[in-house]
Every structure is written in C-alpha cells, then in structure tokens.
PDB file of C-alpha atoms in Angstrom:
ATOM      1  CA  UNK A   1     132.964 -38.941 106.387  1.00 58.00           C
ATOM      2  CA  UNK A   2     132.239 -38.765 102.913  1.00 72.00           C
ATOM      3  CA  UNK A   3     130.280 -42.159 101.219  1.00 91.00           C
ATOM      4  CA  UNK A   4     131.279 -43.894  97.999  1.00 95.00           C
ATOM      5  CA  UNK A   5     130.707 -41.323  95.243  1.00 96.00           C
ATOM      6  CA  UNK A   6     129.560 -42.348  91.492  1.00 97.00           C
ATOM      7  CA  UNK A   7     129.482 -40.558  88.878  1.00 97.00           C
ATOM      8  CA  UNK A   8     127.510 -40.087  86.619  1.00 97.00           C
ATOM      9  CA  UNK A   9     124.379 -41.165  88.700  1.00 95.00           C
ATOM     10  CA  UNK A  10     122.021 -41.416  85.306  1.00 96.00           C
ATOM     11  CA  UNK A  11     123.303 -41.465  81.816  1.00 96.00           C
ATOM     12  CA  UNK A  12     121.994 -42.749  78.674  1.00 98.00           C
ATOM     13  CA  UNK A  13     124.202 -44.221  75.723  1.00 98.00           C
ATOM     14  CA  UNK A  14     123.299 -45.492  71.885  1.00 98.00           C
ATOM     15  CA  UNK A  15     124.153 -49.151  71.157  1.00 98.00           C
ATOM     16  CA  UNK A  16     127.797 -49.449  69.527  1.00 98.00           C
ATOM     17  CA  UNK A  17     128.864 -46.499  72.277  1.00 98.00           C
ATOM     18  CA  UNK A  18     131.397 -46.905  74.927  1.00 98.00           C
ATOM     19  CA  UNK A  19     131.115 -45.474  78.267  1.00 98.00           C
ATOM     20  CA  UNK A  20     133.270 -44.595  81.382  1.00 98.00           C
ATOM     21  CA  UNK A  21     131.922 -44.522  84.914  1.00 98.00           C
ATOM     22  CA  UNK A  22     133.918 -43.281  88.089  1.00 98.00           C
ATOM     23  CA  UNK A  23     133.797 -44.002  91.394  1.00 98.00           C
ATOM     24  CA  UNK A  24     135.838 -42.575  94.473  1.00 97.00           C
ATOM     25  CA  UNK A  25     136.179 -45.015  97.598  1.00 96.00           C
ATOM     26  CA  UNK A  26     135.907 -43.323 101.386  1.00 94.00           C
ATOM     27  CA  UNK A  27     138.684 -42.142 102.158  1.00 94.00           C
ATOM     28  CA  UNK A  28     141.264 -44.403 102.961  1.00 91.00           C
ATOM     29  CA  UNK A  29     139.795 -47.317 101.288  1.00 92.00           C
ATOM     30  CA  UNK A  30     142.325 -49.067  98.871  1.00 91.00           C
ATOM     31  CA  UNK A  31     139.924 -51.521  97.723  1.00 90.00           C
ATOM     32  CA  UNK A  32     137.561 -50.704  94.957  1.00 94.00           C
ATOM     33  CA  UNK A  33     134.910 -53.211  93.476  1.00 94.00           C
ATOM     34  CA  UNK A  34     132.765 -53.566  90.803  1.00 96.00           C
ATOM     35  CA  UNK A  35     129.332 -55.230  90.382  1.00 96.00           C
ATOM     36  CA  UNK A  36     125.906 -54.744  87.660  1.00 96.00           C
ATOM     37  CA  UNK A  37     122.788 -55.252  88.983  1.00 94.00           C
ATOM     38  CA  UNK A  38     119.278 -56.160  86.508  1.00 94.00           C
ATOM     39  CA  UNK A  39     116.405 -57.572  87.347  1.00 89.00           C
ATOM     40  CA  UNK A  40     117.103 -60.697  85.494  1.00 88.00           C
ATOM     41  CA  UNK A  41     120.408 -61.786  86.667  1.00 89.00           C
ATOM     42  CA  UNK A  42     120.692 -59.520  90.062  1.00 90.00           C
ATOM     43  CA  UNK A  43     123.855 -58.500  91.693  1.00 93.00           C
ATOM     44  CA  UNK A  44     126.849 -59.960  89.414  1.00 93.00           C
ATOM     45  CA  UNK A  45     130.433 -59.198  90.172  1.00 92.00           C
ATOM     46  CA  UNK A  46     132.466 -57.697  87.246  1.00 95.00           C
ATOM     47  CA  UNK A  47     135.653 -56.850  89.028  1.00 91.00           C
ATOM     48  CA  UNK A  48     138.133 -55.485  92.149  1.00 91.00           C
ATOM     49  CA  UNK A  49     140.976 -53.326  92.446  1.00 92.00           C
ATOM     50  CA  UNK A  50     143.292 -52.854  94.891  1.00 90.00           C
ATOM     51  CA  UNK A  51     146.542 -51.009  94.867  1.00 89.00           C
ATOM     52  CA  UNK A  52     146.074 -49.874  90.930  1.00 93.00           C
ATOM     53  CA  UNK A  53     146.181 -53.821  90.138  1.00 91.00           C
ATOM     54  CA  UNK A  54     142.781 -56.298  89.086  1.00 90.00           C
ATOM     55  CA  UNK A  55     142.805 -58.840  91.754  1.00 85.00           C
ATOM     56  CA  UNK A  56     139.419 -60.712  90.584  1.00 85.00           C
ATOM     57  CA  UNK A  57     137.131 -60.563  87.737  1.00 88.00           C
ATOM     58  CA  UNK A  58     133.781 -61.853  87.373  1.00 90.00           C
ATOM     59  CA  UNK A  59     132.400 -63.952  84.254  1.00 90.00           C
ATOM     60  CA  UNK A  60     131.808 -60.916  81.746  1.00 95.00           C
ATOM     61  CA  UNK A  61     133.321 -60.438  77.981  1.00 96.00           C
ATOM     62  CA  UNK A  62     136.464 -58.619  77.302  1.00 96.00           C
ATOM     63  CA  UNK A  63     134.680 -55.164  76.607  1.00 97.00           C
ATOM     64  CA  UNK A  64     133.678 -54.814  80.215  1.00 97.00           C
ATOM     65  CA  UNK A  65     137.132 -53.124  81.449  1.00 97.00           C
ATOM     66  CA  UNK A  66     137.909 -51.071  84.189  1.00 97.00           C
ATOM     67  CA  UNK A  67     141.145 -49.353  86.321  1.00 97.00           C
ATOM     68  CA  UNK A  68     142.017 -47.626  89.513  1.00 97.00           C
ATOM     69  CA  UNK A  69     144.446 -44.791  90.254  1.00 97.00           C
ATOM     70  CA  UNK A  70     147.288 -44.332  92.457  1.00 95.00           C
ATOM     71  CA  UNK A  71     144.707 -42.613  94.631  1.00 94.00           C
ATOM     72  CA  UNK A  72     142.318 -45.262  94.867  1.00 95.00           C
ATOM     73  CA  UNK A  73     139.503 -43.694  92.794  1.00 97.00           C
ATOM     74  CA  UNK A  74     138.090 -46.205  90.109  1.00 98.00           C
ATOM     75  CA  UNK A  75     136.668 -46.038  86.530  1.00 98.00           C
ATOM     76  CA  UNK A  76     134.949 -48.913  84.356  1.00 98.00           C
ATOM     77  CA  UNK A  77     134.521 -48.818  80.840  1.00 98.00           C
ATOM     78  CA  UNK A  78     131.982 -50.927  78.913  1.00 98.00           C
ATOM     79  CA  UNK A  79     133.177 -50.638  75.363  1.00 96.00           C
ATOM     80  CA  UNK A  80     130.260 -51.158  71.976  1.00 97.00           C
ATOM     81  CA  UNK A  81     127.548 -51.266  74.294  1.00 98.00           C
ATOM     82  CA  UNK A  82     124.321 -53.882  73.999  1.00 97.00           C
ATOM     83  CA  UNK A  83     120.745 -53.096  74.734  1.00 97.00           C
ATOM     84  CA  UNK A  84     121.435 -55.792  77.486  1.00 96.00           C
ATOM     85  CA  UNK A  85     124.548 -53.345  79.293  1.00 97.00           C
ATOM     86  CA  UNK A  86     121.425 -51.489  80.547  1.00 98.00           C
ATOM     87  CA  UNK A  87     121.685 -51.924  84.181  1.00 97.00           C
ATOM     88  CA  UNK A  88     122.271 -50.229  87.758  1.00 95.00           C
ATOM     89  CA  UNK A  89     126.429 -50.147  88.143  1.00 97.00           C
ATOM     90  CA  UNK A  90     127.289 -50.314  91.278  1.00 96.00           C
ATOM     91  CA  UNK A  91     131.126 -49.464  93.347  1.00 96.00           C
ATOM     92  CA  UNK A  92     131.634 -50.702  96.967  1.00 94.00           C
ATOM     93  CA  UNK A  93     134.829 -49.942  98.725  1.00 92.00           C
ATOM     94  CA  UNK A  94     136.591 -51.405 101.425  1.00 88.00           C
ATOM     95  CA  UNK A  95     139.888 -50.865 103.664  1.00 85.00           C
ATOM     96  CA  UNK A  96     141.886 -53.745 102.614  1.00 76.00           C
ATOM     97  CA  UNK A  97     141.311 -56.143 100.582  1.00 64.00           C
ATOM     98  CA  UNK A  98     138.291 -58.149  99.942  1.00 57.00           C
ATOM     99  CA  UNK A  99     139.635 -61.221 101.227  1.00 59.00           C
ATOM    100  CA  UNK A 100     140.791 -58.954 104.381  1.00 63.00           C
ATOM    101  CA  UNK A 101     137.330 -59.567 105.737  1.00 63.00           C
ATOM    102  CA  UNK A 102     136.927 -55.412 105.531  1.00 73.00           C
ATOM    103  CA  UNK A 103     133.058 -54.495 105.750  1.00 82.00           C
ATOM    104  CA  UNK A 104     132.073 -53.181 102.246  1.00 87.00           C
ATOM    105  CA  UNK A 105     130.336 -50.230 101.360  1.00 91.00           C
ATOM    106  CA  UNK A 106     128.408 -49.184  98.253  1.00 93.00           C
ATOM    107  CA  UNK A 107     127.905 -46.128  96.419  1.00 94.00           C
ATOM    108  CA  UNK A 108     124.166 -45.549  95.228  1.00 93.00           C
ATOM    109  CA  UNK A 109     125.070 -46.567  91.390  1.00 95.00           C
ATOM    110  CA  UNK A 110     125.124 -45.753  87.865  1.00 96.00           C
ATOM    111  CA  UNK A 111     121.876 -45.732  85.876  1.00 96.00           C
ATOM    112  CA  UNK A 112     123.180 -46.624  82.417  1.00 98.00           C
ATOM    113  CA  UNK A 113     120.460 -47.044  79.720  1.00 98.00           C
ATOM    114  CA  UNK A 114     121.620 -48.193  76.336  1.00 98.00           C
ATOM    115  CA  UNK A 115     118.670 -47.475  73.504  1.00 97.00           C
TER     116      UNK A 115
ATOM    117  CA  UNK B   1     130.409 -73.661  94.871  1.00 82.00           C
ATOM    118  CA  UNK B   2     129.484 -70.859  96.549  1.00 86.00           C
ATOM    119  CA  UNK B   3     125.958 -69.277  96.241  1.00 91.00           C
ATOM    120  CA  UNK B   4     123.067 -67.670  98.451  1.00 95.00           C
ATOM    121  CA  UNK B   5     119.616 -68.708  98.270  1.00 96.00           C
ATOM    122  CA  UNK B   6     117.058 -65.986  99.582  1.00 95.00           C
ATOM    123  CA  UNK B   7     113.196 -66.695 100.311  1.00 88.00           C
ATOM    124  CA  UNK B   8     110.838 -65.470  96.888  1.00 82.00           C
ATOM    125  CA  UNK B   9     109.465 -62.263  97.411  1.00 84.00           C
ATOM    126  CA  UNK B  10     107.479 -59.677  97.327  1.00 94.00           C
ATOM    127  CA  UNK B  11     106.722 -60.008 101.012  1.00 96.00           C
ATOM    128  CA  UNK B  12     103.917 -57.699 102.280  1.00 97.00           C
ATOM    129  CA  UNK B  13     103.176 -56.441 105.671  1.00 97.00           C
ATOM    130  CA  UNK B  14     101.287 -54.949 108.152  1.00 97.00           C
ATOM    131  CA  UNK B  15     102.980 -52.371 110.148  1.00 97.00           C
ATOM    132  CA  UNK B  16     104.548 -53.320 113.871  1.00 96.00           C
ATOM    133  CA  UNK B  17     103.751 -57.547 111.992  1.00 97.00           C
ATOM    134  CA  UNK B  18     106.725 -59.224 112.630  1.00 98.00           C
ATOM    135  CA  UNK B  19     109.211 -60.073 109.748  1.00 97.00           C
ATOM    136  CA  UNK B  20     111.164 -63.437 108.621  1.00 97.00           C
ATOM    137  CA  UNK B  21     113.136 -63.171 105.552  1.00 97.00           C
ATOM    138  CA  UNK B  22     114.914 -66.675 105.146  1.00 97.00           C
ATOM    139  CA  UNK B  23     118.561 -66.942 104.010  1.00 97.00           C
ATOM    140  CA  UNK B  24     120.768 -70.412 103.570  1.00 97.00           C
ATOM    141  CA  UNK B  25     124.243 -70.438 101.837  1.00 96.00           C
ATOM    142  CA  UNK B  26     126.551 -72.796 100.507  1.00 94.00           C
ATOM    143  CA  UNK B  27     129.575 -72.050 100.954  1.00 90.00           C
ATOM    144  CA  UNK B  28     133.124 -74.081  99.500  1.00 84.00           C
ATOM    145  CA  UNK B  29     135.751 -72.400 103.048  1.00 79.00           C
ATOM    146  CA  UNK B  30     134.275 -70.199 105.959  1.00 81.00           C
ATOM    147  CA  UNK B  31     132.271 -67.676 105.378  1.00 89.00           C
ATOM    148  CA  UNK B  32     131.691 -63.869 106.641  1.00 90.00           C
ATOM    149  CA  UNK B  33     127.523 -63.239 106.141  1.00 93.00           C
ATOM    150  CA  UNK B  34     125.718 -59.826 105.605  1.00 94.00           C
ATOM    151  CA  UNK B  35     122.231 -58.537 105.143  1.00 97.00           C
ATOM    152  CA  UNK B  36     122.477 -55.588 102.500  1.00 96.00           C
ATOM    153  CA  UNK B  37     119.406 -53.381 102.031  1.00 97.00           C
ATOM    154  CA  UNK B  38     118.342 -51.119  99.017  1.00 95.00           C
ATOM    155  CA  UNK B  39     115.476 -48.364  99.145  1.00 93.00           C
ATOM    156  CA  UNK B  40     113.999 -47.436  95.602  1.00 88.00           C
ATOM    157  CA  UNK B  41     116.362 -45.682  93.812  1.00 84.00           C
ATOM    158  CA  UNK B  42     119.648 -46.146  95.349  1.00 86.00           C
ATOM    159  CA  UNK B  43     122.120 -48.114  95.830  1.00 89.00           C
ATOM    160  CA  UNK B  44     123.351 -50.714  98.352  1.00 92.00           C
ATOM    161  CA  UNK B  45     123.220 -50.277 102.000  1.00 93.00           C
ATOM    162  CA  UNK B  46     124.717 -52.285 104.546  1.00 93.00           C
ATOM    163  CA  UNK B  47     122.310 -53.472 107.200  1.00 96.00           C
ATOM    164  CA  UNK B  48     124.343 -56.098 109.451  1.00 95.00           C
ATOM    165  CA  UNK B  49     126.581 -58.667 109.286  1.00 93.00           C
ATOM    166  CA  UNK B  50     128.258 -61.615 111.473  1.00 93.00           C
ATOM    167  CA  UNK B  51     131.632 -63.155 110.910  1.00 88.00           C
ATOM    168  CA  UNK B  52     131.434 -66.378 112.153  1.00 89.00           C
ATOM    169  CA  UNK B  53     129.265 -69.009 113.779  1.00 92.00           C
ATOM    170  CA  UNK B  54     126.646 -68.112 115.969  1.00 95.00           C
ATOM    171  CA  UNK B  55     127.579 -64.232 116.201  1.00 94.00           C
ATOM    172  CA  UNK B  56     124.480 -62.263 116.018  1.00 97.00           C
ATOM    173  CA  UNK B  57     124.140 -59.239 113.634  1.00 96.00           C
ATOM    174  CA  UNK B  58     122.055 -56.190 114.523  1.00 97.00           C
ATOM    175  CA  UNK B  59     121.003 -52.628 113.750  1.00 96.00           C
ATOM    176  CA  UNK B  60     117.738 -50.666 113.622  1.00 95.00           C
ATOM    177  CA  UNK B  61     115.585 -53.780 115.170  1.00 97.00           C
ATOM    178  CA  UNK B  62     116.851 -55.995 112.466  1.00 98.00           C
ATOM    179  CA  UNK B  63     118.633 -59.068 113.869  1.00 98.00           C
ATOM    180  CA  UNK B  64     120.206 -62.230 112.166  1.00 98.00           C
ATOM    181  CA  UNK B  65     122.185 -65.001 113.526  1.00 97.00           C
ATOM    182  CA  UNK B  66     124.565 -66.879 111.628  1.00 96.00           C
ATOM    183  CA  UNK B  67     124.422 -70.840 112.168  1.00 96.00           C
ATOM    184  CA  UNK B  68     126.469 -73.035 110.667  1.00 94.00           C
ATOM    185  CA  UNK B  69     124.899 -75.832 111.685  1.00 94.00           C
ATOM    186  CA  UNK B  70     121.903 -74.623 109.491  1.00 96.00           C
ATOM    187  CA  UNK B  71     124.025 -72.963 106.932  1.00 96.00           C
ATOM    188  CA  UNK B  72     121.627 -69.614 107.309  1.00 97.00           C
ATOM    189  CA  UNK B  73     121.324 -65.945 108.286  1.00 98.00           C
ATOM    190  CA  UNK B  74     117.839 -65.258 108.407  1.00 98.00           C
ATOM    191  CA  UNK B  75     116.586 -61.950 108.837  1.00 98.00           C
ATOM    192  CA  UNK B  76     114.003 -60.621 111.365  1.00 98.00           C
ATOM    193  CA  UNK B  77     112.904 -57.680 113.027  1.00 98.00           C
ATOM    194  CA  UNK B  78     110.090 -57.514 115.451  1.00 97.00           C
ATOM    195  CA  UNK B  79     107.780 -54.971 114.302  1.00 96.00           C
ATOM    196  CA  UNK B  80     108.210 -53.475 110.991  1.00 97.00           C
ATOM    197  CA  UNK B  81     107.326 -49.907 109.562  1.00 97.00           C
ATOM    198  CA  UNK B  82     106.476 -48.086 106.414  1.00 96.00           C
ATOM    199  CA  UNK B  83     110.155 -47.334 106.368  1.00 96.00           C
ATOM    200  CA  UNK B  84     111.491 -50.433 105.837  1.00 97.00           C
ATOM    201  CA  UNK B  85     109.501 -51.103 102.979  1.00 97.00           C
ATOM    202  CA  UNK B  86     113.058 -52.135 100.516  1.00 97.00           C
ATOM    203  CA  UNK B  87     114.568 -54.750  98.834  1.00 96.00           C
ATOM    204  CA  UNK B  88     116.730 -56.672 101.421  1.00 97.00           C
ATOM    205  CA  UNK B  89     119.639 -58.424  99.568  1.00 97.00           C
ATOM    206  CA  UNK B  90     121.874 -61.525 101.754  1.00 97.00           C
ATOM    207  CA  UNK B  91     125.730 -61.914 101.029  1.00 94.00           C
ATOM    208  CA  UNK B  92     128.696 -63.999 101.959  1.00 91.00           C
ATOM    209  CA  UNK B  93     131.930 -63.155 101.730  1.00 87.00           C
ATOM    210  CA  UNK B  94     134.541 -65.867 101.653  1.00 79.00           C
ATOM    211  CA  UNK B  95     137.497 -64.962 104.042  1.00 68.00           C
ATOM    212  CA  UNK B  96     140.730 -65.912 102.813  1.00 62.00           C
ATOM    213  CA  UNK B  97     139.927 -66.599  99.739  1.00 58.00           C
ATOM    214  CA  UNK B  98     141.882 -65.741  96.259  1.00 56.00           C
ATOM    215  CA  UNK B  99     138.046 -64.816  95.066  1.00 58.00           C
ATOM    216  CA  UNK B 100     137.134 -62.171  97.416  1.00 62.00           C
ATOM    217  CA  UNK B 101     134.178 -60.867  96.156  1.00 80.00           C
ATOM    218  CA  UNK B 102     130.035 -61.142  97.336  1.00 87.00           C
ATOM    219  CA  UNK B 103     128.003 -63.078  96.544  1.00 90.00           C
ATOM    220  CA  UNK B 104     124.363 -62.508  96.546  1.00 94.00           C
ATOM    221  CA  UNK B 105     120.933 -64.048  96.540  1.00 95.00           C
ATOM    222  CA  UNK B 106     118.365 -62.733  94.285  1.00 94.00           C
ATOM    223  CA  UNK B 107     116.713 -60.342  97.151  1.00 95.00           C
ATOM    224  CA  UNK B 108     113.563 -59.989  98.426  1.00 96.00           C
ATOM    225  CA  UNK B 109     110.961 -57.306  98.128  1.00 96.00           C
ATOM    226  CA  UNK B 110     109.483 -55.925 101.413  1.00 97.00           C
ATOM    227  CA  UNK B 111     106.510 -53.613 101.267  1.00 97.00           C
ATOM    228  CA  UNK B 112     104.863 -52.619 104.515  1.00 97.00           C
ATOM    229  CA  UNK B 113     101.439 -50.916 104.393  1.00 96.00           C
ATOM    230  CA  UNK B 114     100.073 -48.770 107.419  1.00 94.00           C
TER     231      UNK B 114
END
C-alpha cells in the first residue's frame, strides 16, 4: 500500500515567488494535513482538510493557502514567498478525521528553499 | 493549553546502552500520545503510540507508557543501535476536539556510535 506521496521533494523559489506543493493521502484516507517544520520553530501546524473543506488552521498569515480535491489529494500554496518560508513541508494523512482519533501518517516532505 | 515538552538533545550513545528520552504534556481534554521518528533526510515516521492511560506503546524494542498520573510518555528501548541514530519527535493528539491537529515537542537528537 502506497505511502503519502509529495511532490516536489526539493525545489527552490526567489523571494516575491509563489509556490504550489501536492500531496496524495493513502488510499482511502479523507483527511489531509498540513504542517512546516525549521529548526527554529519545529513542527508547526498550518492546516487540515477533510472532505474538500478546511476544518483547522494553524497561526500563519493569509498567503499560506492550501485545498483538497474531491479525491482527497491536497495542494498548499505559499504566495510572495520570504527568506523565512524556507522550510521542510510536510503532509500526513489519516482515515477520518483528525479528531476521529485515526493514526496519522506522513509523507517524507517538501524541501522548499527561498533565496 | 496544550503543548509537549521533550528532554534537550543531542543524546549520544553507545551501542546495545540503554535509552530514556523523557516526554511530559499538558494537555486542556484527554489526550491520544505518539512517539514520531525522523531519519536524516525524510520525513515523519510513526514509531508508537497509546490512546489512553496506562496503555503501553511498542515497536522495534522501543516502548512508552502513557501515565496520566505523571502526564508523560517517555521513550525507551533497551539496547540501541547505529540504526536508530534519528531525531525522535513526541505528539498528542486531542480526541474530540474541534482542533484536531498534533502537537509536538521540539525533538530530540539521538546519535549512537559503535
């Protein structure tokens, strides 16, 4: 059975760019999640999905955005990026959602580096 | 509010030395608690995890039991190897609640020398 898959796994963006990372669940999971990990402020939630609709969303500014389709995959968008949007992205999936008590699973990230 | 506190790494071993990686929570309703670990390079992994009081979580030698009396998970394995040389990341997960999300401690850096 087929992990979380991100894409892309390494990318590199100017400041004032936007950018648009994916993620498909396991199969089956409806809930999609979203969190940024750096070494200053660790793992920080940005936001989940479940059923095509935001049910949470962490304490980030309006340019961090995201979405998921009717078949559960998941994109984010971080709109006129900062040197300090350069972190490891990171999608976790579960069955239900989160508050279903569902184990969740991660994908192995996003390398975004903003120069 | 709800937050995880995690012991201060790095943390450096000998291999088969035995390991103790503290975790307490606070937690505002009743928690689920995991151990997540990540290996240079990729992303999260879940190691274990223990749903309510006193259940014990376990997989490849790792063990934690969750005690609410305590509010903690700590993490320990017997004898370590080179292989589990990782950063080792504790969660809760609040069940029920209109917040579902994890929250993490800071994790802890384990290297294990031969």
């Amino acid at each position: 059975k087929a992990g979380v898959t991100q894409t892309p796994r390494y990318l590199i963006k100017t400041r004032g760019q936007q950018v648009t990372l994916s993620c498909s669940p396991i199969s089956g999971h409806r809930s999609v999640s979203w969190y940024q990990q750096t070494p200053g402020q660790g793992l920080q939630f940005l936001f989940e999905y479940f059923s095509e609709t935001q049910r949470n969303k962490g304490n980030f500014p309006g340019r961090f955005s995201g979405r998921q389709f009717s078949n559960s995959r998941s994109e984010m968008n971080v709109s006129t990026l900062e040197l300090g949007d350069s972190a490891l992205y990171l999608c976790a999936s579960s069955l239900g959602a989160l508050d279903s008590g569902n184990t969740i699973y991660f994908g192995e990230g996003s390398w975004l580096t903003v120069v | 509010g709800n937050s995880v506190t995690q012991m201060e790494g790095p943390v450096t071993l000998s291999e088969e030395a035995f390991l103790t990686i503290n975790c307490t929570y606070t937690a505002t309703g009743y928690p689920s608690l995991f151990w997540y670990v990540q290996y240079p390079g990729e992303g999260l992994q879940l190691l274990l995890k223990a749903t309510k009081a006193d259940d014990k979580g376990s997989n490849k030698g790792f063990e934690a039991t969750y005690r609410k009396e305590t509010t903690s998970f700590h993490l320990e394995k017997g004898s370590v190897q080179v292989s589990d040389s990782a950063v080792y990341f504790c969660a809760l997960y609040l069940r029920g609640s209109t917040l579902g999300r994890l929250y993490f401690g800071r994790g802890t850096q384990l290297t294990v020398w031969p």
